């Protein structure tokens, strides 16, 4: 405890010195130490959970993505099913929470949020000391690597596999074969990029697991199960990474339901 | 200055109290006050810029996105053109920086980064006191709203307009008209969501401009100019928002070259 306080005071004194040296003025302070969500509040919130409610569907990969992060961060939540077949997501009540008529939506105290990846970042940032550390928010270098990897998931991985799932499954047996071929060609070129990254490091943002790795699990698993597509075939480092993240207990629990 | 120091010390004392009260142990400290990219370093970096180098192409919307954030944050940079026609982005030298063979890549001191939106977040976080405040990184609530809006740009806006640009322009006069119709139908449904958001607030993450708004400018402008598509037609709040962000001097400078 004495060691902890010493480290803490050294860091705080150094911070104060740096702030003064930076020439920041009183107007700059609120940006970093505002009342809502300050560092102080963040530390406090890390141990005190309010009631978290998730509106979604167990069939939706985006809902699964949020459930995965909640379980990895050991945050208890109430699940409210939205019936997608009955188009409940297009009701006025749901549209008031999600302007595009989609799932999921998260409610955490007075906070209301949509977009699964934004929710994932929020949960990881709000509960830093629960479950696995997944989001190095105040470390600029590691945060930038995490954001780089999260952007790769959303621009290089998801469009290809979600596109194939849409053509082969969602369109009910009427795939556009030209588009399927285009997506399959894209897949190979994207996997070459993933293999380059994962041949140098254990995970996508470095040697530590982050939300960016976990974001891949719902769609990556759906492609294997529904399309019978081992998309990492022939890429040994992607396969090693996939077997690692897909065997995590939180994901095993979700995919086995 | 005295007022500033008083505020600062109060905040630091409160932070220390909260940290101790949270029951955090010595093992938790490195996550928040690590050597690379600590809060202290962040404040310092906010005023001291190292040499920033951007590898890209002025024709690439992703490169334009990074240039826009650099200009908005008033960060000087050296531009190194990558010749896309000569496929320089697929050279081994470039692949060692960007594993997917794309532009842009940013170098900032020892930091090397790709993915335009990750670079945008990084610049905004690393230079908080230069230019426009665009990324409320330590305010969890506002950060979550910013991430929600950034995710909307990448999942609801970009795929539709980039998809139309790809079909109508990049494929050299051989558009797949079934896909064009699908994307045009998607566009209307997405614009309805944007109108719902922007009828309640000035910008996508609330009443303050963020990186999420700016991320829309390159592709949104390309769709208007190259496809002659006024995609916000009939949506008064989107039009108001678009005229606001697209008239910013930093963007005017980039689009007029």
Short mmCIF file of C-alpha atoms in Angstrom, two decimals:
data_model
loop_
_atom_site.label_atom_id
_atom_site.label_comp_id
_atom_site.label_asym_id
_atom_site.label_seq_id
_atom_site.Cartn_x
_atom_site.Cartn_y
_atom_site.Cartn_z
CA UNK A 1 0.00 0.00 0.00
CA UNK A 2 2.88 2.38 0.86
CA UNK A 3 4.55 1.49 -2.45
CA UNK A 4 1.26 2.12 -4.26
CA UNK A 5 0.78 5.55 -2.65
CA UNK A 6 4.36 6.49 -3.45
CA UNK A 7 3.93 5.55 -7.12
CA UNK A 8 0.65 7.36 -7.22
CA UNK A 9 1.99 10.58 -5.71
CA UNK A 10 5.00 10.53 -8.03
CA UNK A 11 2.74 10.14 -11.02
CA UNK A 12 0.38 12.89 -9.84
CA UNK A 13 3.24 15.29 -9.14
CA UNK A 14 4.72 14.53 -12.55
CA UNK A 15 1.31 15.08 -14.16
CA UNK A 16 0.91 18.43 -12.42
CA UNK A 17 4.40 19.46 -13.55
CA UNK A 18 3.75 18.44 -17.13
CA UNK A 19 0.41 20.24 -17.21
CA UNK A 20 1.96 23.46 -15.93
CA UNK A 21 4.92 23.08 -18.30
CA UNK A 22 2.58 22.47 -21.26
CA UNK A 23 1.25 25.99 -20.83
CA UNK A 24 -2.34 24.75 -20.64
CA UNK A 25 -4.81 27.33 -19.38
CA UNK A 26 -7.86 27.03 -17.16
CA UNK A 27 -9.99 26.65 -20.29
CA UNK A 28 -8.20 23.44 -21.23
CA UNK A 29 -8.93 21.66 -17.98
CA UNK A 30 -12.63 20.74 -18.48
CA UNK A 31 -11.76 18.70 -21.56
CA UNK A 32 -9.85 16.24 -19.40
CA UNK A 33 -11.43 16.59 -15.99
CA UNK A 34 -15.07 17.24 -16.75
CA UNK A 35 -17.73 16.28 -14.26
CA UNK A 36 -19.25 13.45 -16.32
CA UNK A 37 -16.81 10.64 -16.88
CA UNK A 38 -13.65 12.18 -15.39
CA UNK A 39 -10.65 10.00 -14.63
CA UNK A 40 -11.69 10.07 -10.97
CA UNK A 41 -15.19 8.91 -11.82
CA UNK A 42 -13.74 6.30 -14.15
CA UNK A 43 -11.73 4.75 -11.32
CA UNK A 44 -14.77 4.77 -9.10
CA UNK A 45 -17.05 3.32 -11.76
CA UNK A 46 -14.55 0.55 -12.41
CA UNK A 47 -15.72 -1.17 -9.26
CA UNK A 48 -19.37 -0.06 -8.94
CA UNK A 49 -21.71 -1.46 -11.59
CA UNK A 50 -25.20 -0.04 -12.10
CA UNK A 51 -27.94 -2.11 -13.71
CA UNK A 52 -27.08 -2.83 -17.32
CA UNK A 53 -29.88 -3.75 -19.75
CA UNK A 54 -29.28 -5.10 -23.24
CA UNK A 55 -32.01 -5.02 -25.91
CA UNK A 56 -31.22 -7.45 -28.71
CA UNK A 57 -31.65 -10.83 -30.31
CA UNK A 58 -29.57 -13.93 -29.63
CA UNK A 59 -29.63 -14.58 -33.42
CA UNK A 60 -27.95 -11.22 -34.19
CA UNK A 61 -24.15 -11.27 -34.51
CA UNK A 62 -24.05 -7.63 -33.30
CA UNK A 63 -25.98 -8.57 -30.14
CA UNK A 64 -23.60 -11.52 -29.60
CA UNK A 65 -20.66 -9.09 -29.88
CA UNK A 66 -21.99 -6.99 -26.98
CA UNK A 67 -22.85 -10.05 -24.88
CA UNK A 68 -19.31 -11.31 -25.42
CA UNK A 69 -17.74 -8.09 -24.12
CA UNK A 70 -20.15 -7.96 -21.15
CA UNK A 71 -19.19 -11.54 -20.20
CA UNK A 72 -15.46 -10.94 -20.74
CA UNK A 73 -15.70 -7.83 -18.51
CA UNK A 74 -17.75 -9.77 -15.95
CA UNK A 75 -20.56 -7.18 -16.04
CA UNK A 76 -23.98 -8.64 -15.11
CA UNK A 77 -26.85 -7.58 -17.38
CA UNK A 78 -30.55 -8.02 -18.01
CA UNK A 79 -31.36 -9.27 -21.52
CA UNK A 80 -34.54 -7.95 -23.18
CA UNK A 81 -35.31 -9.90 -26.38
CA UNK A 82 -36.38 -7.92 -29.45
CA UNK A 83 -38.38 -10.09 -31.84
CA UNK A 84 -36.78 -9.51 -35.25
CA UNK A 85 -39.31 -11.73 -37.09
CA UNK A 86 -42.14 -9.56 -35.75
CA UNK A 87 -40.12 -6.45 -36.80
CA UNK A 88 -40.14 -5.12 -33.23
CA UNK A 89 -36.88 -3.30 -34.08
CA UNK A 90 -38.85 -1.05 -36.48
CA UNK A 91 -41.44 -0.03 -33.84
CA UNK A 92 -41.59 3.61 -32.74
CA UNK A 93 -40.56 2.59 -29.21
CA UNK A 94 -37.39 0.92 -30.50
CA UNK A 95 -36.66 3.64 -33.10
CA UNK A 96 -36.60 6.20 -30.28
CA UNK A 97 -33.58 4.27 -28.90
CA UNK A 98 -32.02 3.13 -32.22
CA UNK A 99 -32.66 5.54 -35.13
CA UNK A 100 -31.82 2.91 -37.79
CA UNK A 101 -34.22 0.28 -36.40
CA UNK A 102 -31.53 -2.26 -35.54
CA UNK A 103 -30.30 -4.21 -32.52
CA UNK A 104 -28.61 -4.06 -30.03
CA UNK A 105 -29.19 -1.14 -27.65
CA UNK A 106 -27.53 -0.88 -24.24
CA UNK A 107 -28.92 0.98 -21.23
CA UNK A 108 -26.53 1.60 -18.32
CA UNK A 109 -28.00 3.94 -15.71
CA UNK A 110 -28.74 7.18 -17.60
CA UNK A 111 -26.55 6.10 -20.55
CA UNK A 112 -28.24 4.80 -23.71
CA UNK A 113 -26.11 3.54 -26.57
CA UNK A 114 -26.29 1.67 -29.89
CA UNK A 115 -23.72 0.24 -32.38
CA UNK A 116 -22.18 -2.96 -31.01
CA UNK A 117 -18.55 -1.85 -31.38
CA UNK A 118 -19.17 1.51 -29.70
CA UNK A 119 -20.93 -0.35 -26.87
CA UNK A 120 -17.94 -2.71 -26.63
CA UNK A 121 -15.52 0.20 -26.25
CA UNK A 122 -17.84 1.83 -23.69
CA UNK A 123 -18.14 -1.29 -21.51
CA UNK A 124 -14.37 -1.83 -21.58
CA UNK A 125 -13.69 1.83 -20.71
CA UNK A 126 -16.38 2.09 -18.03
CA UNK A 127 -15.43 -1.10 -16.19
CA UNK A 128 -11.62 -1.14 -16.46
CA UNK A 129 -11.04 -3.29 -13.36
CA UNK A 130 -13.59 -6.00 -14.03
CA UNK A 131 -12.76 -9.08 -16.12
CA UNK A 132 -10.13 -9.06 -18.85
CA UNK A 133 -8.26 -5.78 -19.61
CA UNK A 134 -9.28 -5.17 -23.21
CA UNK A 135 -9.00 -1.45 -23.99
CA UNK A 136 -5.89 0.59 -23.02
CA UNK A 137 -7.83 3.86 -23.18
CA UNK A 138 -5.38 6.30 -21.63
CA UNK A 139 -2.26 4.78 -23.20
CA UNK A 140 -2.20 6.62 -26.54
CA UNK A 141 0.15 4.22 -28.32
CA UNK A 142 -1.67 1.05 -27.34
CA UNK A 143 -5.03 2.71 -27.88
CA UNK A 144 -4.00 3.70 -31.41
CA UNK A 145 -2.96 0.09 -32.16
CA UNK A 146 -6.28 -1.14 -30.75
CA UNK A 147 -8.19 1.35 -32.92
CA UNK A 148 -6.12 0.33 -35.97
CA UNK A 149 -7.06 -3.32 -35.36
CA UNK A 150 -10.73 -2.43 -34.70
CA UNK A 151 -10.80 -0.50 -37.97
CA UNK A 152 -9.29 -3.47 -39.83
CA UNK A 153 -12.06 -5.69 -38.45
CA UNK A 154 -14.74 -3.31 -39.72
CA UNK A 155 -13.22 -2.44 -43.10
CA UNK A 156 -11.33 -5.61 -44.10
CA UNK A 157 -12.96 -8.55 -42.28
CA UNK A 158 -16.63 -7.84 -41.63
CA UNK A 159 -17.68 -6.57 -45.10
CA UNK A 160 -16.33 -9.73 -46.79
CA UNK A 161 -17.74 -12.38 -44.45
CA UNK A 162 -20.98 -10.48 -43.69
CA UNK A 163 -21.34 -9.92 -47.45
CA UNK A 164 -21.00 -13.67 -48.11
CA UNK A 165 -23.47 -14.49 -45.31
CA UNK A 166 -25.94 -11.98 -46.80
CA UNK A 167 -25.68 -13.42 -50.33
CA UNK A 168 -25.70 -17.12 -49.36
CA UNK A 169 -28.09 -17.12 -46.38
CA UNK A 170 -30.14 -13.93 -45.90
CA UNK A 171 -31.27 -13.72 -49.53
CA UNK A 172 -32.95 -17.15 -49.18
CA UNK A 173 -31.26 -19.15 -51.91
CA UNK A 174 -30.91 -16.36 -54.48
CA UNK A 175 -27.23 -15.42 -54.29
CA UNK A 176 -25.69 -13.08 -56.86
CA UNK A 177 -22.85 -15.36 -57.97
CA UNK A 178 -20.77 -12.53 -59.50
CA UNK A 179 -20.79 -10.77 -56.14
CA UNK A 180 -20.00 -14.03 -54.32
CA UNK A 181 -16.94 -14.49 -56.54
CA UNK A 182 -15.85 -10.87 -55.95
CA UNK A 183 -16.13 -11.35 -52.17
CA UNK A 184 -14.21 -14.66 -52.28
CA UNK A 185 -11.36 -12.96 -54.19
CA UNK A 186 -11.41 -10.13 -51.61
CA UNK A 187 -11.28 -12.69 -48.80
CA UNK A 188 -7.96 -14.13 -49.99
CA UNK A 189 -6.34 -10.71 -50.31
CA UNK A 190 -7.60 -9.69 -46.85
CA UNK A 191 -6.36 -12.93 -45.28
CA UNK A 192 -2.88 -12.21 -46.70
CA UNK A 193 -2.93 -8.94 -44.74
CA UNK A 194 -4.10 -10.66 -41.55
CA UNK A 195 -1.38 -13.30 -41.92
CA UNK A 196 1.27 -10.55 -42.28
CA UNK A 197 0.09 -8.94 -39.03
CA UNK A 198 -0.28 -12.16 -37.02
CA UNK A 199 3.08 -13.56 -38.12
CA UNK A 200 4.71 -10.73 -36.13
CA UNK A 201 2.54 -10.59 -33.02
CA UNK A 202 0.15 -12.70 -30.94
CA UNK A 203 -2.96 -10.53 -31.36
CA UNK A 204 -4.12 -7.86 -33.81
CA UNK A 205 -3.12 -4.90 -31.64
CA UNK A 206 0.13 -6.39 -30.30
CA UNK A 207 0.85 -9.16 -27.81
CA UNK A 208 -2.17 -8.46 -25.60
CA UNK A 209 -5.78 -9.39 -26.31
CA UNK A 210 -8.07 -6.39 -26.99
CA UNK A 211 -11.68 -5.72 -27.91
CA UNK A 212 -10.53 -5.63 -31.56
CA UNK A 213 -9.75 -9.38 -31.54
CA UNK A 214 -13.03 -10.23 -29.82
CA UNK A 215 -15.08 -8.15 -32.29
CA UNK A 216 -14.27 -10.80 -34.96
CA UNK A 217 -15.85 -13.75 -33.14
CA UNK A 218 -19.59 -13.52 -34.01
CA UNK A 219 -19.25 -13.06 -37.80
CA UNK A 220 -16.13 -15.26 -38.07
CA UNK A 221 -17.96 -18.11 -36.32
CA UNK A 222 -21.18 -17.61 -38.34
CA UNK A 223 -19.20 -17.90 -41.59
CA UNK A 224 -17.65 -21.21 -40.44
CA UNK A 225 -20.93 -22.68 -39.19
CA UNK A 226 -23.44 -21.40 -41.76
CA UNK A 227 -21.26 -21.29 -44.90
CA UNK A 228 -18.99 -24.20 -43.97
CA UNK A 229 -16.17 -21.79 -44.86
CA UNK A 230 -12.84 -22.26 -43.05
CA UNK A 231 -11.78 -18.77 -44.08
CA UNK A 232 -8.34 -19.04 -42.36
CA UNK A 233 -7.44 -22.25 -44.26
CA UNK A 234 -3.81 -22.10 -45.40
CA UNK A 235 -2.91 -19.22 -43.08
CA UNK A 236 -1.21 -20.81 -40.04
CA UNK A 237 -0.91 -17.65 -37.93
CA UNK A 238 -4.53 -16.67 -38.46
CA UNK A 239 -5.53 -20.22 -37.52
CA UNK A 240 -3.43 -20.06 -34.32
CA UNK A 241 -5.01 -16.70 -33.39
CA UNK A 242 -8.55 -17.88 -34.19
CA UNK A 243 -8.21 -21.08 -32.13
CA UNK A 244 -6.96 -18.96 -29.23
CA UNK A 245 -9.76 -16.38 -29.20
CA UNK A 246 -12.60 -18.73 -30.21
CA UNK A 247 -11.82 -21.09 -27.34
CA UNK A 248 -12.35 -18.43 -24.67
CA UNK A 249 -15.05 -19.54 -22.17
CA UNK A 250 -17.17 -16.38 -22.70
CA UNK A 251 -17.46 -17.10 -26.43
CA UNK A 252 -17.95 -20.86 -25.94
CA UNK A 253 -20.92 -20.03 -23.72
CA UNK A 254 -22.51 -17.74 -26.34
CA UNK A 255 -21.93 -19.89 -29.43
CA UNK A 256 -23.17 -23.10 -27.77
CA UNK A 257 -26.68 -21.79 -26.97
CA UNK B 1 -2.67 30.97 -13.10
CA UNK B 2 -3.39 30.74 -9.36
CA UNK B 3 -6.98 29.74 -10.12
CA UNK B 4 -5.72 27.12 -12.57
CA UNK B 5 -3.32 25.59 -10.04
CA UNK B 6 -6.05 25.53 -7.40
CA UNK B 7 -8.44 23.68 -9.76
CA UNK B 8 -5.68 21.32 -10.78
CA UNK B 9 -4.69 20.43 -7.22
CA UNK B 10 -8.32 19.90 -6.23
CA UNK B 11 -8.81 17.56 -9.17
CA UNK B 12 -5.58 15.67 -8.44
CA UNK B 13 -6.43 15.27 -4.74
CA UNK B 14 -9.92 14.07 -5.65
CA UNK B 15 -8.44 11.61 -8.17
CA UNK B 16 -6.04 10.23 -5.56
CA UNK B 17 -8.90 9.86 -3.08
CA UNK B 18 -11.07 8.07 -5.63
CA UNK B 19 -8.25 5.74 -6.63
CA UNK B 20 -7.58 4.76 -3.03
CA UNK B 21 -11.32 4.42 -2.33
CA UNK B 22 -11.80 2.22 -5.40
CA UNK B 23 -9.61 -0.40 -3.78
CA UNK B 24 -7.30 -0.47 -6.79
CA UNK B 25 -4.01 -2.26 -6.15
CA UNK B 26 -0.49 -1.52 -7.38
CA UNK B 27 -1.12 -3.93 -10.28
CA UNK B 28 -3.92 -1.74 -11.61
CA UNK B 29 -1.82 1.41 -11.88
CA UNK B 30 0.18 0.61 -15.04
CA UNK B 31 -3.02 0.36 -17.08
CA UNK B 32 -3.68 4.06 -16.50
CA UNK B 33 -0.28 5.54 -15.84
CA UNK B 34 2.00 3.51 -18.07
CA UNK B 35 5.23 4.97 -19.35
CA UNK B 36 4.19 5.21 -22.99
CA UNK B 37 1.27 7.52 -23.48
CA UNK B 38 0.40 8.31 -19.86
CA UNK B 39 -1.89 11.22 -19.05
CA UNK B 40 1.21 13.24 -18.14
CA UNK B 41 2.81 12.52 -21.49
CA UNK B 42 -0.45 13.27 -23.21
CA UNK B 43 -0.55 16.78 -21.75
CA UNK B 44 3.04 17.32 -22.73
CA UNK B 45 2.55 15.98 -26.23
CA UNK B 46 -0.46 18.24 -26.67
CA UNK B 47 1.86 21.16 -27.21
CA UNK B 48 5.05 19.58 -28.58
CA UNK B 49 4.72 18.17 -32.08
CA UNK B 50 7.35 15.87 -33.52
CA UNK B 51 7.75 15.49 -37.28
CA UNK B 52 4.65 13.92 -38.75
CA UNK B 53 4.91 12.20 -42.14
CA UNK B 54 1.91 11.06 -44.15
CA UNK B 55 2.25 8.49 -46.95
CA UNK B 56 -0.76 8.62 -49.25
CA UNK B 57 -2.41 9.83 -52.42
CA UNK B 58 -4.40 13.03 -52.81
CA UNK B 59 -6.88 11.01 -54.91
CA UNK B 60 -7.64 8.63 -52.04
CA UNK B 61 -10.61 9.53 -49.82
CA UNK B 62 -8.90 7.78 -46.89
CA UNK B 63 -5.79 9.95 -47.32
CA UNK B 64 -8.01 13.05 -47.52
CA UNK B 65 -9.64 11.98 -44.22
CA UNK B 66 -6.28 12.01 -42.45
CA UNK B 67 -5.19 15.30 -44.05
CA UNK B 68 -8.47 16.84 -42.90
CA UNK B 69 -7.89 15.85 -39.26
CA UNK B 70 -4.24 17.01 -39.40
CA UNK B 71 -5.37 20.42 -40.71
CA UNK B 72 -8.24 20.70 -38.22
CA UNK B 73 -5.79 19.89 -35.40
CA UNK B 74 -3.26 22.34 -36.82
CA UNK B 75 -0.52 19.67 -36.95
CA UNK B 76 2.13 20.33 -39.62
CA UNK B 77 3.08 17.29 -41.71
CA UNK B 78 5.26 16.15 -44.58
CA UNK B 79 3.31 14.52 -47.41
CA UNK B 80 4.96 11.61 -49.26
CA UNK B 81 2.98 10.69 -52.38
CA UNK B 82 2.39 6.99 -53.07
CA UNK B 83 1.74 6.40 -56.79
CA UNK B 84 -1.39 4.23 -56.89
CA UNK B 85 -1.31 3.88 -60.70
CA UNK B 86 2.21 2.43 -60.48
CA UNK B 87 0.94 0.13 -57.64
CA UNK B 88 3.55 1.48 -55.26
CA UNK B 89 1.18 0.58 -52.40
CA UNK B 90 1.75 -3.12 -53.21
CA UNK B 91 5.57 -2.86 -53.02
CA UNK B 92 7.38 -4.76 -50.27
CA UNK B 93 8.56 -1.45 -48.76
CA UNK B 94 4.99 -0.21 -48.43
CA UNK B 95 3.60 -3.61 -47.34
CA UNK B 96 6.04 -3.55 -44.41
CA UNK B 97 4.15 -0.45 -43.18
CA UNK B 98 0.64 -1.36 -44.38
CA UNK B 99 -0.04 -5.14 -44.48
CA UNK B 100 -3.04 -4.78 -46.82
CA UNK B 101 -1.17 -2.69 -49.42
CA UNK B 102 -3.33 0.42 -49.02
CA UNK B 103 -2.89 4.10 -48.22
CA UNK B 104 -2.54 6.10 -45.99
CA UNK B 105 0.20 5.42 -43.42
CA UNK B 106 1.20 7.93 -40.74
CA UNK B 107 4.63 8.17 -39.10
CA UNK B 108 4.88 10.31 -35.95
CA UNK B 109 8.23 9.92 -34.20
CA UNK B 110 8.51 6.21 -33.39
CA UNK B 111 4.78 5.68 -33.99
CA UNK B 112 3.66 4.07 -37.26
CA UNK B 113 -0.04 3.68 -37.97
CA UNK B 114 -2.51 2.79 -40.73
CA UNK B 115 -6.33 2.92 -41.15
CA UNK B 116 -7.51 6.50 -41.68
CA UNK B 117 -10.07 6.51 -38.87
CA UNK B 118 -7.61 5.05 -36.33
CA UNK B 119 -5.10 7.71 -37.42
CA UNK B 120 -7.79 10.38 -36.99
CA UNK B 121 -8.49 9.25 -33.42
CA UNK B 122 -4.76 9.11 -32.70
CA UNK B 123 -4.05 12.64 -33.96
CA UNK B 124 -6.99 14.05 -32.00
CA UNK B 125 -5.89 12.21 -28.82
CA UNK B 126 -2.19 13.02 -29.18
CA UNK B 127 -2.64 16.73 -29.87
CA UNK B 128 -5.58 17.66 -27.62
CA UNK B 129 -4.66 21.35 -27.32
CA UNK B 130 -4.03 22.12 -30.96
CA UNK B 131 -6.81 23.17 -33.34
CA UNK B 132 -10.42 22.11 -32.85
CA UNK B 133 -11.34 19.84 -29.88
CA UNK B 134 -12.66 16.78 -31.70
CA UNK B 135 -12.29 13.74 -29.44
CA UNK B 136 -13.37 13.79 -25.76
CA UNK B 137 -11.15 10.84 -24.92
CA UNK B 138 -11.26 10.84 -21.14
CA UNK B 139 -14.94 11.75 -20.85
CA UNK B 140 -16.53 8.30 -21.06
CA UNK B 141 -20.05 9.50 -21.91
CA UNK B 142 -19.01 11.86 -24.70
CA UNK B 143 -16.42 9.39 -25.95
CA UNK B 144 -19.11 6.69 -26.19
CA UNK B 145 -21.34 9.05 -28.22
CA UNK B 146 -18.40 9.89 -30.47
CA UNK B 147 -17.66 6.18 -31.00
CA UNK B 148 -21.37 5.52 -31.67
CA UNK B 149 -21.34 8.22 -34.37
CA UNK B 150 -18.01 6.98 -35.80
CA UNK B 151 -19.44 3.46 -36.02
CA UNK B 152 -22.55 4.79 -37.80
CA UNK B 153 -20.29 6.46 -40.39
CA UNK B 154 -18.46 3.21 -41.06
CA UNK B 155 -21.43 0.81 -41.01
CA UNK B 156 -24.33 2.94 -42.33
CA UNK B 157 -22.84 5.74 -44.46
CA UNK B 158 -19.55 4.62 -46.02
CA UNK B 159 -20.59 1.17 -47.35
CA UNK B 160 -23.53 2.68 -49.28
CA UNK B 161 -21.79 5.68 -50.88
CA UNK B 162 -18.42 3.91 -51.34
CA UNK B 163 -20.34 0.99 -52.84
CA UNK B 164 -22.06 3.29 -55.35
CA UNK B 165 -18.74 4.99 -56.20
CA UNK B 166 -17.17 1.55 -56.75
CA UNK B 167 -19.97 0.34 -59.06
CA UNK B 168 -20.39 3.58 -61.04
CA UNK B 169 -16.79 4.83 -61.25
CA UNK B 170 -14.09 2.31 -60.24
CA UNK B 171 -15.48 -0.52 -62.39
CA UNK B 172 -15.01 1.65 -65.49
CA UNK B 173 -18.52 1.78 -66.94
CA UNK B 174 -19.58 -1.76 -66.02
CA UNK B 175 -21.87 -1.25 -63.03
CA UNK B 176 -23.93 -4.14 -61.66
CA UNK B 177 -27.35 -2.44 -61.83
CA UNK B 178 -29.00 -4.87 -59.39
CA UNK B 179 -26.40 -3.93 -56.81
CA UNK B 180 -26.76 -0.21 -57.64
CA UNK B 181 -30.52 -0.47 -56.97
CA UNK B 182 -29.90 -2.34 -53.70
CA UNK B 183 -27.48 0.38 -52.55
CA UNK B 184 -29.89 3.19 -53.55
CA UNK B 185 -32.66 1.55 -51.49
CA UNK B 186 -30.23 1.22 -48.58
CA UNK B 187 -29.30 4.89 -48.93
CA UNK B 188 -32.88 6.06 -48.31
CA UNK B 189 -33.27 3.90 -45.21
CA UNK B 190 -29.91 5.08 -43.85
CA UNK B 191 -30.75 8.75 -44.49
CA UNK B 192 -33.96 8.30 -42.49
CA UNK B 193 -31.80 7.24 -39.53
CA UNK B 194 -29.44 10.20 -39.98
CA UNK B 195 -32.40 12.60 -40.15
CA UNK B 196 -33.77 11.17 -36.88
CA UNK B 197 -30.42 11.80 -35.16
CA UNK B 198 -29.81 15.27 -36.60
CA UNK B 199 -33.35 16.51 -35.91
CA UNK B 200 -32.50 16.25 -32.19
CA UNK B 201 -28.93 17.58 -32.10
CA UNK B 202 -26.49 19.73 -34.07
CA UNK B 203 -23.86 17.06 -34.78
CA UNK B 204 -23.80 13.26 -34.82
CA UNK B 205 -22.33 12.86 -31.33
CA UNK B 206 -24.27 15.71 -29.69
CA UNK B 207 -24.05 19.49 -29.97
CA UNK B 208 -20.26 19.57 -30.43
CA UNK B 209 -18.34 18.73 -33.60
CA UNK B 210 -16.25 15.54 -33.37
CA UNK B 211 -14.00 13.43 -35.58
CA UNK B 212 -17.08 11.32 -36.39
CA UNK B 213 -18.70 14.21 -38.34
CA UNK B 214 -15.48 15.00 -40.20
CA UNK B 215 -14.94 11.34 -41.18
CA UNK B 216 -17.94 11.71 -43.56
CA UNK B 217 -16.49 14.52 -45.68
CA UNK B 218 -14.26 12.74 -48.24
CA UNK B 219 -16.73 10.05 -49.37
CA UNK B 220 -19.80 12.31 -48.99
CA UNK B 221 -18.17 14.95 -51.22
CA UNK B 222 -16.95 12.37 -53.78
CA UNK B 223 -20.51 11.02 -54.14
CA UNK B 224 -21.85 14.53 -54.82
CA UNK B 225 -19.08 15.45 -57.28
CA UNK B 226 -18.51 12.17 -59.11
CA UNK B 227 -22.02 10.67 -59.06
CA UNK B 228 -23.93 13.97 -59.13
CA UNK B 229 -25.85 12.49 -56.19
CA UNK B 230 -27.27 14.93 -53.63
CA UNK B 231 -27.70 12.11 -51.16
CA UNK B 232 -29.21 14.39 -48.44
CA UNK B 233 -31.95 15.68 -50.78
CA UNK B 234 -35.28 15.85 -48.92
CA UNK B 235 -33.66 15.58 -45.47
CA UNK B 236 -33.47 19.15 -44.11
CA UNK B 237 -31.47 18.39 -40.96
CA UNK B 238 -28.88 16.33 -42.83
CA UNK B 239 -28.57 19.17 -45.36
CA UNK B 240 -28.07 21.73 -42.55
CA UNK B 241 -25.41 19.51 -40.93
CA UNK B 242 -23.66 18.80 -44.26
CA UNK B 243 -23.51 22.50 -45.23
CA UNK B 244 -22.00 23.26 -41.80
CA UNK B 245 -19.22 20.65 -41.87
CA UNK B 246 -18.44 20.86 -45.61
CA UNK B 247 -17.89 24.63 -45.42
CA UNK B 248 -15.08 24.32 -42.85
CA UNK B 249 -11.87 25.95 -44.18
CA UNK B 250 -9.76 22.79 -43.69
CA UNK B 251 -12.09 20.78 -45.94
CA UNK B 252 -12.49 23.62 -48.49
CA UNK B 253 -8.71 23.63 -48.83
CA UNK B 254 -8.53 19.87 -49.48
CA UNK B 255 -11.48 19.56 -51.86
CA UNK B 256 -10.44 22.53 -54.00
CA UNK B 257 -7.02 21.13 -54.98
#
